[in-house]
Every structure is written in structure tokens, then in C-alpha cells.
Coordinates of C-alpha atoms in Angstrom, one line a residue:
Chain W
M238 CA 39.2 -132.9 16.3
P239 CA 42.6 -133.0 17.8
I240 CA 42.7 -132.2 21.5
R241 CA 45.9 -131.5 23.2
E242 CA 46.4 -132.0 26.9
T243 CA 48.6 -129.6 28.7
N244 CA 48.8 -129.6 32.5
S245 CA 45.8 -131.8 32.6
Q246 CA 43.8 -129.1 30.8
K247 CA 42.3 -130.0 27.4
I248 CA 42.8 -127.5 24.7
W249 CA 41.0 -127.8 21.4
Q250 CA 43.0 -127.3 18.3
R251 CA 41.9 -127.0 14.7
R252 CA 44.6 -129.1 13.3
T253 CA 46.9 -131.9 14.4
G254 CA 50.6 -131.1 14.8
R255 CA 51.4 -132.6 11.5
E256 CA 48.6 -130.9 9.7
S257 CA 49.5 -127.5 11.0
L258 CA 53.2 -128.1 10.1
S259 CA 52.3 -128.8 6.5
H260 CA 49.9 -125.9 6.6
W261 CA 52.8 -123.5 7.6
A262 CA 55.1 -125.1 5.1
M263 CA 52.7 -124.3 2.3
W264 CA 52.5 -120.7 3.5
L265 CA 56.3 -120.5 3.6
V266 CA 56.5 -121.8 0.0
G267 CA 53.9 -119.3 -1.1
L268 CA 55.8 -116.5 0.6
M269 CA 59.0 -117.6 -1.1
I270 CA 57.4 -117.6 -4.5
F271 CA 56.1 -114.2 -3.9
A272 CA 59.5 -112.9 -2.7
Y273 CA 61.1 -114.3 -5.8
C274 CA 58.5 -112.6 -8.0
W275 CA 58.9 -109.3 -6.2
Q276 CA 62.6 -109.5 -6.6
Q277 CA 62.3 -110.1 -10.3
I278 CA 60.0 -107.2 -10.7
S279 CA 62.2 -105.0 -8.6
Q280 CA 65.3 -105.9 -10.8
A281 CA 63.5 -104.9 -14.0
T282 CA 62.4 -101.6 -12.5
T283 CA 64.3 -98.3 -12.8
W284 CA 63.7 -97.2 -9.2
F285 CA 64.9 -93.7 -10.0
F286 CA 61.8 -93.2 -12.0
V287 CA 59.6 -94.7 -9.3
W288 CA 61.0 -92.3 -6.6
D289 CA 60.3 -89.5 -9.1
A290 CA 56.7 -90.7 -9.6
P291 CA 54.8 -88.3 -7.2
R292 CA 56.4 -85.4 -9.0
I293 CA 55.5 -86.8 -12.5
A294 CA 52.0 -87.7 -11.4
N295 CA 51.5 -84.2 -10.1
D296 CA 53.0 -82.8 -13.3
I297 CA 50.6 -84.9 -15.5
W298 CA 47.7 -83.9 -13.3
T299 CA 48.5 -80.1 -13.7
R300 CA 48.9 -80.6 -17.5
A301 CA 45.7 -82.6 -17.9
T302 CA 43.4 -80.3 -16.0
P303 CA 41.2 -78.7 -17.0
P304 CA 40.1 -81.0 -19.9
K305 CA 40.0 -79.3 -23.3
W306 CA 36.2 -79.2 -23.5
D307 CA 35.8 -77.9 -27.0
Y308 CA 37.7 -81.0 -28.3
I309 CA 34.4 -82.9 -27.6
A310 CA 33.1 -81.8 -31.0
Q311 CA 35.7 -84.1 -32.6
L312 CA 34.8 -87.1 -30.4
G313 CA 31.2 -87.5 -31.7
E314 CA 32.2 -89.7 -34.7
P315 CA 34.7 -91.9 -32.8
I316 CA 32.2 -92.6 -30.1
W317 CA 29.6 -93.5 -32.7
D318 CA 32.2 -95.9 -34.3
T319 CA 32.9 -97.4 -30.9
L320 CA 29.2 -98.1 -30.3
N321 CA 28.9 -99.7 -33.7
I322 CA 32.0 -101.9 -33.2
A323 CA 30.5 -103.2 -29.9
T324 CA 27.0 -103.7 -31.3
L325 CA 27.8 -105.3 -34.6
G326 CA 30.6 -107.3 -33.0
T327 CA 28.2 -108.7 -30.4
I328 CA 25.5 -109.6 -33.1
I329 CA 28.0 -111.4 -35.3
A330 CA 29.4 -113.2 -32.2
L331 CA 25.9 -114.3 -31.1
F332 CA 25.2 -115.8 -34.6
L333 CA 28.4 -117.7 -34.4
A334 CA 28.1 -118.7 -30.8
V335 CA 24.7 -120.4 -31.0
P336 CA 25.9 -123.3 -33.2
V337 CA 29.1 -123.6 -31.2
A338 CA 27.1 -123.8 -27.9
F339 CA 24.7 -126.5 -29.3
F340 CA 27.7 -128.5 -30.5
A341 CA 29.4 -128.1 -27.1
A342 CA 26.4 -128.9 -24.8
R343 CA 26.5 -132.5 -23.7
N344 CA 22.8 -133.0 -24.4
T345 CA 22.6 -131.5 -27.8
T346 CA 25.9 -132.2 -29.4
P347 CA 25.8 -134.5 -32.5
S348 CA 28.9 -136.3 -31.4
A349 CA 30.4 -136.2 -27.9
L350 CA 33.6 -137.7 -29.2
F351 CA 34.5 -135.5 -32.1
V352 CA 32.4 -132.4 -32.4
R353 CA 32.3 -131.5 -28.7
P354 CA 36.1 -131.2 -28.1
I355 CA 36.4 -129.0 -31.2
A356 CA 33.6 -126.8 -29.9
L357 CA 35.2 -126.6 -26.5
L358 CA 38.6 -125.7 -28.1
I359 CA 36.9 -122.9 -30.1
I360 CA 35.4 -121.6 -26.8
V361 CA 38.7 -121.7 -24.9
S362 CA 40.9 -120.3 -27.6
T363 CA 38.6 -117.4 -28.5
R364 CA 38.2 -116.5 -24.8
S365 CA 41.8 -116.7 -23.7
I366 CA 43.1 -114.2 -26.2
N367 CA 42.3 -110.6 -25.5
S368 CA 40.4 -108.5 -28.1
L369 CA 43.4 -106.2 -28.4
I370 CA 45.5 -109.2 -29.6
W371 CA 42.8 -110.3 -32.0
A372 CA 42.7 -106.7 -33.3
L373 CA 46.4 -106.6 -33.7
L374 CA 46.2 -109.8 -35.7
L375 CA 43.3 -108.7 -37.9
I376 CA 44.9 -105.4 -38.6
A377 CA 47.8 -107.3 -40.1
I378 CA 45.4 -109.2 -42.2
I379 CA 42.6 -106.8 -43.2
G380 CA 44.2 -103.5 -42.5
P381 CA 43.4 -100.9 -39.8
G382 CA 39.9 -99.5 -39.3
V383 CA 36.5 -100.1 -37.8
F384 CA 36.0 -103.4 -39.8
A385 CA 39.0 -105.0 -38.0
G386 CA 37.6 -103.8 -34.7
V387 CA 34.2 -105.4 -35.4
I388 CA 35.7 -108.7 -36.4
A389 CA 38.1 -108.7 -33.4
I390 CA 35.2 -108.1 -31.0
A391 CA 33.1 -110.7 -32.7
I392 CA 35.8 -113.4 -32.5
R393 CA 36.7 -112.5 -28.9
S394 CA 33.0 -112.7 -27.8
I395 CA 32.3 -116.2 -29.4
G396 CA 33.9 -118.1 -26.6
F397 CA 32.2 -116.1 -23.8
C398 CA 28.7 -116.3 -25.3
A399 CA 29.0 -119.9 -26.3
K400 CA 30.3 -121.0 -22.9
L401 CA 27.5 -119.3 -20.9
L402 CA 25.0 -120.5 -23.5
Y403 CA 26.1 -124.1 -23.5
E404 CA 26.0 -124.2 -19.7
A405 CA 22.4 -122.9 -20.0
I406 CA 21.6 -125.6 -22.5
E407 CA 23.0 -128.3 -20.2
E408 CA 20.8 -127.1 -17.4
I409 CA 17.5 -127.3 -19.2
D410 CA 14.6 -129.3 -18.0
E411 CA 14.6 -132.5 -19.9
I412 CA 11.0 -133.3 -19.1
Q413 CA 9.8 -130.6 -21.4
V414 CA 12.0 -131.8 -24.2
E415 CA 10.6 -135.3 -23.7
A416 CA 7.1 -134.0 -23.8
I417 CA 7.7 -132.4 -27.1
T418 CA 9.4 -135.5 -28.4
A419 CA 6.5 -137.6 -27.3
T420 CA 4.1 -135.6 -29.5
G421 CA 6.1 -137.0 -32.5
A422 CA 8.0 -133.8 -33.2
S423 CA 11.0 -133.8 -35.5
R424 CA 14.5 -132.9 -34.4
W425 CA 14.1 -129.3 -35.4
Q426 CA 10.6 -129.0 -33.8
V427 CA 12.1 -130.4 -30.5
M428 CA 14.8 -127.7 -30.8
A429 CA 12.3 -124.9 -31.5
Y430 CA 9.6 -125.8 -28.9
G431 CA 11.5 -127.8 -26.3
I432 CA 14.9 -126.3 -26.0
V433 CA 14.9 -122.7 -27.4
P434 CA 12.1 -121.3 -25.2
Q435 CA 14.0 -122.6 -22.1
I436 CA 17.3 -120.9 -23.0
L437 CA 15.9 -117.7 -24.5
P438 CA 16.0 -115.6 -21.3
A439 CA 19.6 -116.8 -20.7
F440 CA 20.4 -115.9 -24.3
A441 CA 19.0 -112.4 -24.0
G442 CA 20.8 -111.9 -20.7
I443 CA 24.1 -113.1 -22.2
A444 CA 23.7 -110.8 -25.3
V445 CA 23.2 -107.7 -23.2
F446 CA 25.9 -108.6 -20.7
R447 CA 28.4 -109.2 -23.5
W448 CA 27.4 -106.0 -25.3
D449 CA 28.2 -104.1 -22.1
I450 CA 31.6 -105.7 -21.9
N451 CA 32.2 -105.0 -25.6
I452 CA 31.5 -101.3 -25.2
R453 CA 34.4 -101.3 -22.7
E454 CA 36.7 -103.3 -24.9
S455 CA 36.0 -101.3 -28.0
T456 CA 36.9 -98.0 -26.4
V457 CA 40.5 -99.1 -26.3
L458 CA 40.7 -101.1 -29.6
G459 CA 41.9 -97.9 -31.3
L460 CA 45.2 -98.1 -29.4
V461 CA 46.3 -100.7 -31.9
G462 CA 44.6 -99.0 -34.8
A463 CA 41.2 -100.8 -34.9
G464 CA 38.9 -97.8 -34.9
G465 CA 36.8 -96.1 -32.3
I466 CA 37.7 -93.5 -29.6
G467 CA 40.9 -95.3 -28.8
L468 CA 42.4 -93.9 -32.0
Q469 CA 41.9 -90.3 -30.6
L470 CA 43.4 -91.5 -27.3
S471 CA 46.5 -92.9 -28.8
A472 CA 46.9 -89.9 -31.1
S473 CA 46.6 -87.5 -28.2
L474 CA 49.0 -89.5 -26.0
N475 CA 51.6 -89.6 -28.8
V476 CA 51.7 -85.8 -29.0
L477 CA 51.4 -85.5 -25.1
A478 CA 48.2 -83.5 -25.4
W479 CA 47.1 -84.2 -21.8
P480 CA 44.1 -81.9 -21.8
Q481 CA 42.7 -83.9 -24.7
V482 CA 43.6 -87.2 -23.0
S483 CA 41.7 -86.3 -19.9
L484 CA 38.6 -85.3 -21.9
I485 CA 38.8 -88.6 -23.8
L486 CA 39.1 -90.6 -20.6
L487 CA 36.1 -88.8 -19.2
V488 CA 34.1 -89.6 -22.3
I489 CA 35.2 -93.3 -22.1
L490 CA 34.2 -93.3 -18.5
A491 CA 30.8 -91.9 -19.3
A492 CA 30.3 -94.4 -22.1
V493 CA 31.2 -97.3 -19.8
V494 CA 28.8 -96.1 -17.0
I495 CA 26.0 -95.4 -19.5
S496 CA 26.3 -98.9 -21.1
E497 CA 26.4 -100.5 -17.7
W498 CA 23.2 -98.7 -16.7
V499 CA 21.5 -99.6 -20.0
S500 CA 22.5 -103.2 -19.7
A501 CA 21.3 -103.4 -16.1
K502 CA 17.9 -101.9 -17.1
V503 CA 17.5 -104.2 -20.1
R504 CA 18.5 -107.3 -18.1
G505 CA 16.0 -106.2 -15.4
A506 CA 13.3 -106.0 -18.0
I507 CA 13.8 -109.4 -19.7
I508 CA 14.8 -111.6 -16.8
Chain B
M964 CA -26.9 -121.7 -17.1
S965 CA -23.6 -121.2 -18.8
V966 CA -22.8 -117.6 -19.7
P967 CA -21.3 -117.6 -23.2
N968 CA -17.7 -116.7 -22.8
S969 CA -17.2 -114.3 -25.7
E970 CA -13.5 -114.2 -25.3
L971 CA -13.3 -118.0 -25.5
E972 CA -15.8 -118.1 -28.4
T973 CA -13.7 -115.9 -30.6
L974 CA -10.6 -117.9 -29.9
L975 CA -12.2 -121.3 -30.7
G976 CA -11.1 -123.0 -33.9
K977 CA -8.1 -120.7 -34.3
P978 CA -4.6 -122.0 -33.9
W979 CA -2.8 -120.9 -30.8
K980 CA -0.3 -118.1 -31.1
K981 CA 2.4 -117.2 -28.6
P982 CA 1.6 -113.9 -26.9
P983 CA 4.2 -111.3 -27.9
F984 CA 6.8 -110.2 -25.4
I985 CA 5.8 -106.5 -25.7
Q986 CA 2.0 -106.1 -25.5
R987 CA 1.6 -102.7 -27.2
P988 CA 1.9 -103.3 -31.0
W989 CA 3.1 -99.7 -31.8
L990 CA 5.9 -99.9 -29.2
R991 CA 6.9 -103.4 -30.4
W992 CA 7.1 -102.3 -34.0
T993 CA 8.9 -99.0 -33.2
L994 CA 11.5 -100.9 -31.3
V995 CA 12.0 -103.5 -34.0
L996 CA 12.1 -100.8 -36.8
G997 CA 14.4 -98.6 -34.7
F998 CA 16.8 -101.5 -34.1
F999 CA 17.0 -102.4 -37.8
A1000 CA 17.4 -98.7 -38.8
Y1001 CA 20.3 -98.5 -36.3
L1002 CA 21.8 -101.7 -37.7
I1003 CA 21.7 -100.3 -41.2
A1004 CA 23.1 -97.0 -40.1
A1005 CA 25.9 -98.8 -38.2
Y1006 CA 26.6 -101.0 -41.1
M1007 CA 26.9 -98.0 -43.5
T1008 CA 29.5 -96.4 -41.3
I1009 CA 31.9 -99.3 -41.7
E1010 CA 34.1 -98.8 -44.7
V1011 CA 35.6 -102.0 -45.9
N1012 CA 38.5 -101.7 -48.4
W1013 CA 37.9 -105.1 -50.1
A1014 CA 41.0 -104.8 -52.2
R1015 CA 43.0 -104.5 -49.0
V1016 CA 41.2 -107.4 -47.4
Y1017 CA 41.9 -109.5 -50.5
V1018 CA 45.6 -108.7 -50.2
G1019 CA 45.5 -109.5 -46.5
L1020 CA 43.8 -112.8 -47.0
E1021 CA 47.2 -114.3 -48.1
R1022 CA 48.6 -113.1 -44.8
G1023 CA 45.6 -114.5 -43.0
K1024 CA 46.3 -117.9 -44.7
Q1025 CA 49.9 -117.7 -43.6
F1026 CA 48.9 -117.0 -40.1
V1027 CA 46.5 -119.9 -39.9
L1028 CA 49.1 -122.2 -41.4
A1029 CA 51.6 -120.9 -38.9
F1030 CA 49.5 -122.7 -36.2
T1031 CA 50.4 -126.0 -37.8
S1032 CA 54.1 -125.2 -37.5
P1033 CA 54.6 -122.9 -34.5
D1034 CA 58.1 -121.7 -34.1
F1035 CA 59.1 -122.0 -30.4
T1036 CA 62.9 -122.0 -31.1
T1037 CA 64.0 -118.9 -33.1
R1038 CA 63.0 -116.4 -30.4
S1039 CA 62.9 -118.9 -27.6
S1040 CA 64.8 -116.6 -25.2
D1041 CA 62.4 -113.7 -25.9
I1042 CA 59.4 -115.9 -25.5
Y1043 CA 60.8 -117.4 -22.3
S1044 CA 61.7 -114.1 -20.6
G1045 CA 58.3 -112.6 -21.7
M1046 CA 56.3 -115.5 -20.4
L1047 CA 58.2 -115.6 -17.2
E1048 CA 57.6 -111.9 -16.7
S1049 CA 53.9 -112.3 -17.4
I1050 CA 53.7 -115.1 -14.9
I1051 CA 55.7 -113.2 -12.3
M1052 CA 53.4 -110.1 -12.8
T1053 CA 50.3 -112.3 -12.5
V1054 CA 51.5 -114.0 -9.3
A1055 CA 52.7 -110.9 -7.5
A1056 CA 49.7 -108.8 -8.6
S1057 CA 47.2 -111.5 -7.6
V1058 CA 48.7 -111.9 -4.1
V1059 CA 48.9 -108.2 -3.4
G1060 CA 45.4 -107.6 -5.0
I1061 CA 43.8 -110.3 -3.0
I1062 CA 45.4 -109.1 0.3
I1063 CA 44.2 -105.5 -0.3
S1064 CA 40.7 -106.5 -1.5
I1065 CA 39.8 -108.5 1.6
P1066 CA 39.6 -105.5 3.9
I1067 CA 38.0 -103.4 1.2
A1068 CA 35.4 -106.2 0.7
L1069 CA 34.7 -106.2 4.4
G1070 CA 34.3 -102.4 4.2
A1071 CA 32.0 -102.6 1.2
A1072 CA 29.6 -105.1 2.9
R1073 CA 26.8 -103.1 4.5
N1074 CA 26.1 -105.7 7.2
V1075 CA 29.7 -105.5 8.5
A1076 CA 30.8 -101.9 7.9
P1077 CA 29.4 -98.6 9.0
L1078 CA 28.0 -96.2 6.4
P1079 CA 31.0 -93.9 5.8
V1080 CA 33.4 -96.8 5.5
Y1081 CA 30.9 -98.5 3.2
L1082 CA 30.7 -95.5 0.9
I1083 CA 34.5 -95.1 0.7
C1084 CA 35.1 -98.7 -0.1
R1085 CA 32.3 -98.8 -2.7
G1086 CA 33.9 -95.7 -4.3
I1087 CA 37.2 -97.5 -4.6
I1088 CA 35.5 -100.5 -6.2
A1089 CA 33.6 -98.3 -8.6
I1090 CA 36.8 -96.5 -9.8
S1091 CA 38.7 -99.7 -10.2
R1092 CA 35.9 -101.3 -12.2
A1093 CA 35.2 -98.3 -14.4
L1094 CA 38.9 -97.9 -15.6
Q1095 CA 40.1 -100.5 -17.9
E1096 CA 43.3 -102.3 -17.3
I1097 CA 45.0 -101.0 -20.4
I1098 CA 44.1 -97.4 -19.7
V1099 CA 45.4 -97.7 -16.1
A1100 CA 48.5 -99.3 -17.5
I1101 CA 49.0 -96.3 -19.9
L1102 CA 48.8 -93.9 -17.0
L1103 CA 51.0 -96.0 -14.7
V1104 CA 53.6 -96.4 -17.4
A1105 CA 53.7 -92.6 -17.8
I1106 CA 54.1 -92.2 -14.1
F1107 CA 56.4 -95.1 -13.1
G1108 CA 58.3 -95.7 -16.3
F1109 CA 58.4 -98.8 -18.5
G1110 CA 58.6 -102.3 -17.1
P1111 CA 56.8 -104.9 -15.1
L1112 CA 56.2 -102.6 -12.1
A1113 CA 53.6 -100.7 -13.9
G1114 CA 51.9 -103.9 -15.1
F1115 CA 52.1 -105.3 -11.5
L1116 CA 50.4 -102.2 -10.1
T1117 CA 47.8 -102.2 -12.9
L1118 CA 46.8 -105.8 -12.3
S1119 CA 46.7 -105.3 -8.5
F1120 CA 44.4 -102.4 -8.9
A1121 CA 42.1 -104.2 -11.3
T1122 CA 42.0 -107.2 -8.9
I1123 CA 40.7 -105.0 -6.1
G1124 CA 37.6 -103.9 -8.1
F1125 CA 36.7 -107.4 -9.2
L1126 CA 37.4 -109.4 -6.0
S1127 CA 36.1 -106.8 -3.5
K1128 CA 32.8 -106.4 -5.3
L1129 CA 32.0 -110.1 -5.6
L1130 CA 33.3 -110.9 -2.1
A1131 CA 31.4 -108.0 -0.6
E1132 CA 28.2 -109.3 -2.2
D1133 CA 28.9 -112.8 -0.7
I1134 CA 29.5 -111.3 2.7
E1135 CA 26.2 -109.4 2.5
S1136 CA 24.3 -112.5 1.6
M1137 CA 25.9 -114.7 4.4
D1138 CA 24.0 -116.5 7.1
K1139 CA 23.5 -114.0 9.9
V1140 CA 22.7 -116.7 12.5
Q1141 CA 26.2 -118.2 12.6
A1142 CA 27.8 -114.8 12.9
E1143 CA 25.4 -113.8 15.7
A1144 CA 26.2 -117.0 17.6
I1145 CA 29.9 -116.0 17.6
K1146 CA 29.0 -112.5 18.7
A1147 CA 26.8 -113.8 21.5
S1148 CA 29.8 -115.8 22.9
G1149 CA 31.4 -112.4 23.6
A1150 CA 33.9 -112.4 20.7
R1151 CA 35.8 -109.3 19.8
W1152 CA 35.3 -107.7 16.3
T1153 CA 38.3 -109.5 14.9
Q1154 CA 37.2 -112.8 16.4
W1155 CA 33.7 -112.2 15.0
I1156 CA 35.1 -111.8 11.5
N1157 CA 37.6 -114.6 11.9
Y1158 CA 35.1 -117.2 13.3
G1159 CA 31.7 -115.9 12.2
V1160 CA 32.2 -114.4 8.7
Q1161 CA 35.4 -115.9 7.3
P1162 CA 34.5 -119.6 7.3
Q1163 CA 31.3 -118.8 5.4
V1164 CA 32.9 -116.8 2.6
M1165 CA 36.2 -118.7 2.4
P1166 CA 35.2 -121.2 -0.4
R1167 CA 33.9 -118.3 -2.5
L1168 CA 37.1 -116.3 -1.8
I1169 CA 39.3 -119.2 -3.0
G1170 CA 37.2 -119.7 -6.1
L1171 CA 37.2 -116.0 -7.0
S1172 CA 40.9 -115.7 -6.4
I1173 CA 41.7 -118.5 -8.7
Y1174 CA 39.4 -117.1 -11.3
R1175 CA 41.1 -113.7 -11.0
I1176 CA 44.5 -115.3 -11.4
D1177 CA 43.3 -116.7 -14.7
I1178 CA 42.0 -113.2 -15.7
N1179 CA 45.2 -111.5 -14.6
F1180 CA 47.3 -113.8 -16.7
R1181 CA 45.2 -113.1 -19.8
E1182 CA 45.4 -109.3 -19.1
S1183 CA 49.2 -109.5 -18.5
A1184 CA 49.5 -110.7 -22.1
I1185 CA 48.3 -107.3 -23.5
L1186 CA 49.9 -105.0 -21.0
G1187 CA 53.2 -105.3 -23.0
L1188 CA 51.5 -103.4 -25.9
V1189 CA 51.7 -100.2 -23.9
G1190 CA 55.1 -101.0 -22.3
A1191 CA 54.0 -102.5 -19.0
G1192 CA 56.0 -105.7 -19.3
G1193 CA 55.1 -109.3 -20.0
I1194 CA 54.6 -111.4 -23.1
G1195 CA 52.6 -108.7 -25.0
A1196 CA 55.7 -106.9 -26.0
T1197 CA 57.2 -110.0 -27.6
L1198 CA 53.9 -110.8 -29.3
N1199 CA 53.6 -107.2 -30.7
T1200 CA 57.1 -107.4 -32.1
A1201 CA 56.3 -110.8 -33.7
F1202 CA 53.3 -109.3 -35.4
D1203 CA 55.2 -106.2 -36.5
R1204 CA 57.8 -108.4 -38.2
Y1205 CA 55.2 -110.7 -39.7
E1206 CA 56.8 -113.6 -37.8
Y1207 CA 53.5 -115.5 -37.7
D1208 CA 55.1 -118.7 -36.6
T1209 CA 56.5 -117.1 -33.5
A1210 CA 53.2 -115.3 -32.8
A1211 CA 51.3 -118.6 -33.2
A1212 CA 53.7 -120.2 -30.7
I1213 CA 53.0 -117.5 -28.2
L1214 CA 49.3 -117.7 -28.7
I1215 CA 49.3 -121.4 -28.3
M1216 CA 51.3 -121.1 -25.0
I1217 CA 48.8 -118.5 -23.7
I1218 CA 45.9 -120.8 -24.6
V1219 CA 47.5 -123.8 -23.0
I1220 CA 48.3 -121.9 -19.8
V1221 CA 44.8 -120.5 -19.6
M1222 CA 43.3 -124.0 -20.2
A1223 CA 45.6 -125.4 -17.4
L1224 CA 44.5 -122.7 -15.0
E1225 CA 40.9 -123.3 -15.8
Y1226 CA 41.4 -127.0 -15.2
I1227 CA 43.2 -126.4 -11.9
S1228 CA 40.5 -123.9 -10.8
G1229 CA 37.8 -126.5 -11.5
I1230 CA 39.5 -129.0 -9.3
V1231 CA 40.2 -126.5 -6.5
R1232 CA 36.7 -125.2 -6.5
A1233 CA 35.2 -128.7 -6.4
R1234 CA 37.4 -129.4 -3.4
V1235 CA 36.7 -126.4 -1.3
Q1236 CA 32.9 -126.5 -1.8

């Protein structure tokens, strides 16, 4: 600990002079980067609109309230589609994520040199691209609709599920696996009785967790044309039907809150 | 002298079976059947136009092939400015979001804040978490006009919900003894936070912040779809024009940047812990 002596009085300091200098230099660089970013944003902004924002926000608010309650009859089918996109997408993703996770985990991969990097690449690339972008792409390939939404959600979820699952596989208790191996079990029996029971709770937790996230994501997939309640949202926004927009947002909010509650309950029951 | 254990007697000679997860058979079977009934119903609602899919497969093939020859050059100026805007939005929004979320996290920790403050801060977190980035972006674009300002505000707002919640949980589960020691030395409230609480949660704050920068960058890639700036606009145009080689180039850049961020965050988190 650096101790400075001033007027024969010892003062404790956290850093030496040099350390604190480099510390402040780092802060300065950070501040300069932020200032540059802010300047760029400010340049690309029409400030006239920003000063007008309170009035516009107020205007939108008065138009959007009260929500058009009788429009809710037309939202039943879209919300059912949204639920289906999330559920089916999650199930497909889990089927695909399980082999990827086993290939990616250090202790179960058939080849750490060739198969593992490929599995890790699949995990990173599916995770880094948002489901809206996947949907955009799939709509170009298979046309708009619920099907594109399901596939988009499925692809997007592979990386997330596989990542959490392979981490769970790497953390398993090897002693149990050895015990099963010692009884003369085959490779598949070791898998079924040594590894799977250990990761099953993690798997169930991941499945429910991802389902919850997918409900959120599938509510907006319709913005790019991939089915669900987002379609109604984008249609209402296009014609500036603000009372419908506010009702749709309330429905989405309710769906998100309910799915979060269900997911918390189910996870509480299985873990 | 041994009382015949009837339960054991009946089990003898039978192979062991795993006890089912749900004990009551009727409940078990109702859940299983209900789940499958739902799956079938859900499957039935999906209409697949296989002819359209067949036509699209050609495009799908082109898109996959585009990854072998990504085109970074044709629209390089668009890609460059879009990427730069995404990065700028990410950096600015992360900084502002983190700065705002620290006081909110303190307010949302029950062991630091009084009840009214706690409720207000928890309310802010709940709103921020319940509204998705893209929906917030739509509203903010309508209010503030097109451009990166709306994206910046969206990401800052989303950062608050994520970071404050996790940080508040960390503050709530901190070691009370250290904080009390500081208090006992006669420290003021700010000193108590600075020397008693902050050192305990700092590694977690740094780890979460870097993770959130990573998320913000990924989200910034889609905000352009609704006009809130960033690479998303360029990507959308590329898809609309069926320029898959450009789209592939953008996607590869996103993946590389996310991988780099993940790698950096791994190093930083290992260092601070």
C-alpha cells in the first residue's frame, strides 16, 4: 500500500502516483470516446423534432387513450399464433440443441479438434443474430407466415439452449459416469444412466426459460411479416390507428407477464 | 422375530423401475395427453405453402452459398457507416444506461433503500423489462423522429431494466458484516456505499456491464428495421434487394464482433474476479 508522507503525517492512498495517473488517463480516454459517440449521434439527429417531442408524445397519448376495447375480438387468433410460434419453435430448437450441446461439451464431444469448434460456431452464430433478422431471412426464403416465425424462433434458440446445456454437461459429476462405465455399460447406456439424469433438471429449466423468452420475441416477429400478434401491431401502426396500437401493446404486455409467471411456477416445481 | 415386510415382499424379484415424476397417474396422463393435444392443435394452425417453400429453396441455397463469397466491397460505404452507427449507439447507450442503472439498483435493493424508494425503483425495472426493445424503439421513433437518437434512448432504457435488476439482487445478497464495519467507523451514507457496498459488487457490475454491451450491440443490429439507426437498415435493404452476398457480409461482421466481445468479456471477468 502506498503511503505518502506530508508534513511528517502519513496518509494512506489507494494507488501510487503512477497508478492513479494511468487510472485517470483511462477515464479521460473513455470520456473522449463517449463525447465522440454523442457528437455523432447528435449530428445524425434532427433536433427540431426532438424539441417537439413532448408535444408529439402528448399527442400520441391523447390519440391512443382509451384503447379500442372491442378490437380485442380480432386479437384472439394472432395471440394463439404467437403462442404456437413460441412453443413449437422452442421444441424444435431443443431437439436440435441436444446433439449440438453434446458435441460442444468437452467431456462428451467425439472430437475436440474438429467437431467441437463446429458446434461452438453453430452456438455463437445462431445466438448472435436476432430472431427478427432470422425471420427476415426466412421470409425471403419460405414466404411470410407463421411457419417462417416458427423456424426463425427455432434457429435463434439453438445457440442459447445448446450453450447452457453444454455448460451443464461439462459440470456433471464424473464419478457417477465412471460408476456406470464400471458396470460394463455401453456408450449409450452410460449416456442414458450416467449423464442424462444429471442434466435433466438443467434441461427442463432451460426449456421453460427459453419458452418464456420466445413468447416475448414472437410477439414482435409479425413486424417483419412472420405471423403472430406483431402483424396486427404493424398493420395498426401503418394506418396510425393508435387506439388499436395501445390495446395490442396491453395484450402483448399481458402475454409477457403471464408467460413469465408460468415459467417461474414451472421452474419452481421442477428444480 | 422378523416381521414380514409385505411392501418389500411384493417388490422382490421384480426389476427396478424409476418412480415417476408426478405421482398421481391420472394427473400425469392428463398432462401428457393435454400436451400432445395442444401440440397437434398448434401444428394444425400452421399453414405451409410447400410450393412457395420449394420456390424459396433456390433462394435459400443462394443465401447459404453467399456465405462462401460475402461481398464486403459493393456497399462498403453503407456497411461502414451502418456498423459505425451501431457501435456508436452501443457505446453511448451502454455508458448512459450503466450510469443511470447504478442509483436505480441501489434504490431497488431492499437492504439499502427505504420502502417507497424501493417500490419506485422496482417499478421502473419492471416497466423496462416488460417492454421489448423493438416496441420501445417504435414508440421513440414516433416521438423523436428517425435516426440513432431513438436507438440510443431505446438501448439506454433497456439497459436500465437488465442491469439494475441483476445488480440489485447482488447488493441484496452481499455480506452485511463488511458494510456494518464501515458504518461502525462512523461513515456517512455515501462513504458507507463507497467503501462498504461498492467493493463487494464491483466485479459483478463490471461483468454485467460487459455482458450488456454485448447484448446492446446485438439489439442495435435490429433497431434499424424500425428506423432507429444502425446496421439493421442496411441489412434490411440488402434483404429487400435480394443482395445475399452483402447480407452475408453484414451477418459475418455481426457474428465476428459478438464473438470478439464475448472473448474480451471472458478475459475481463476472469481478471476482476
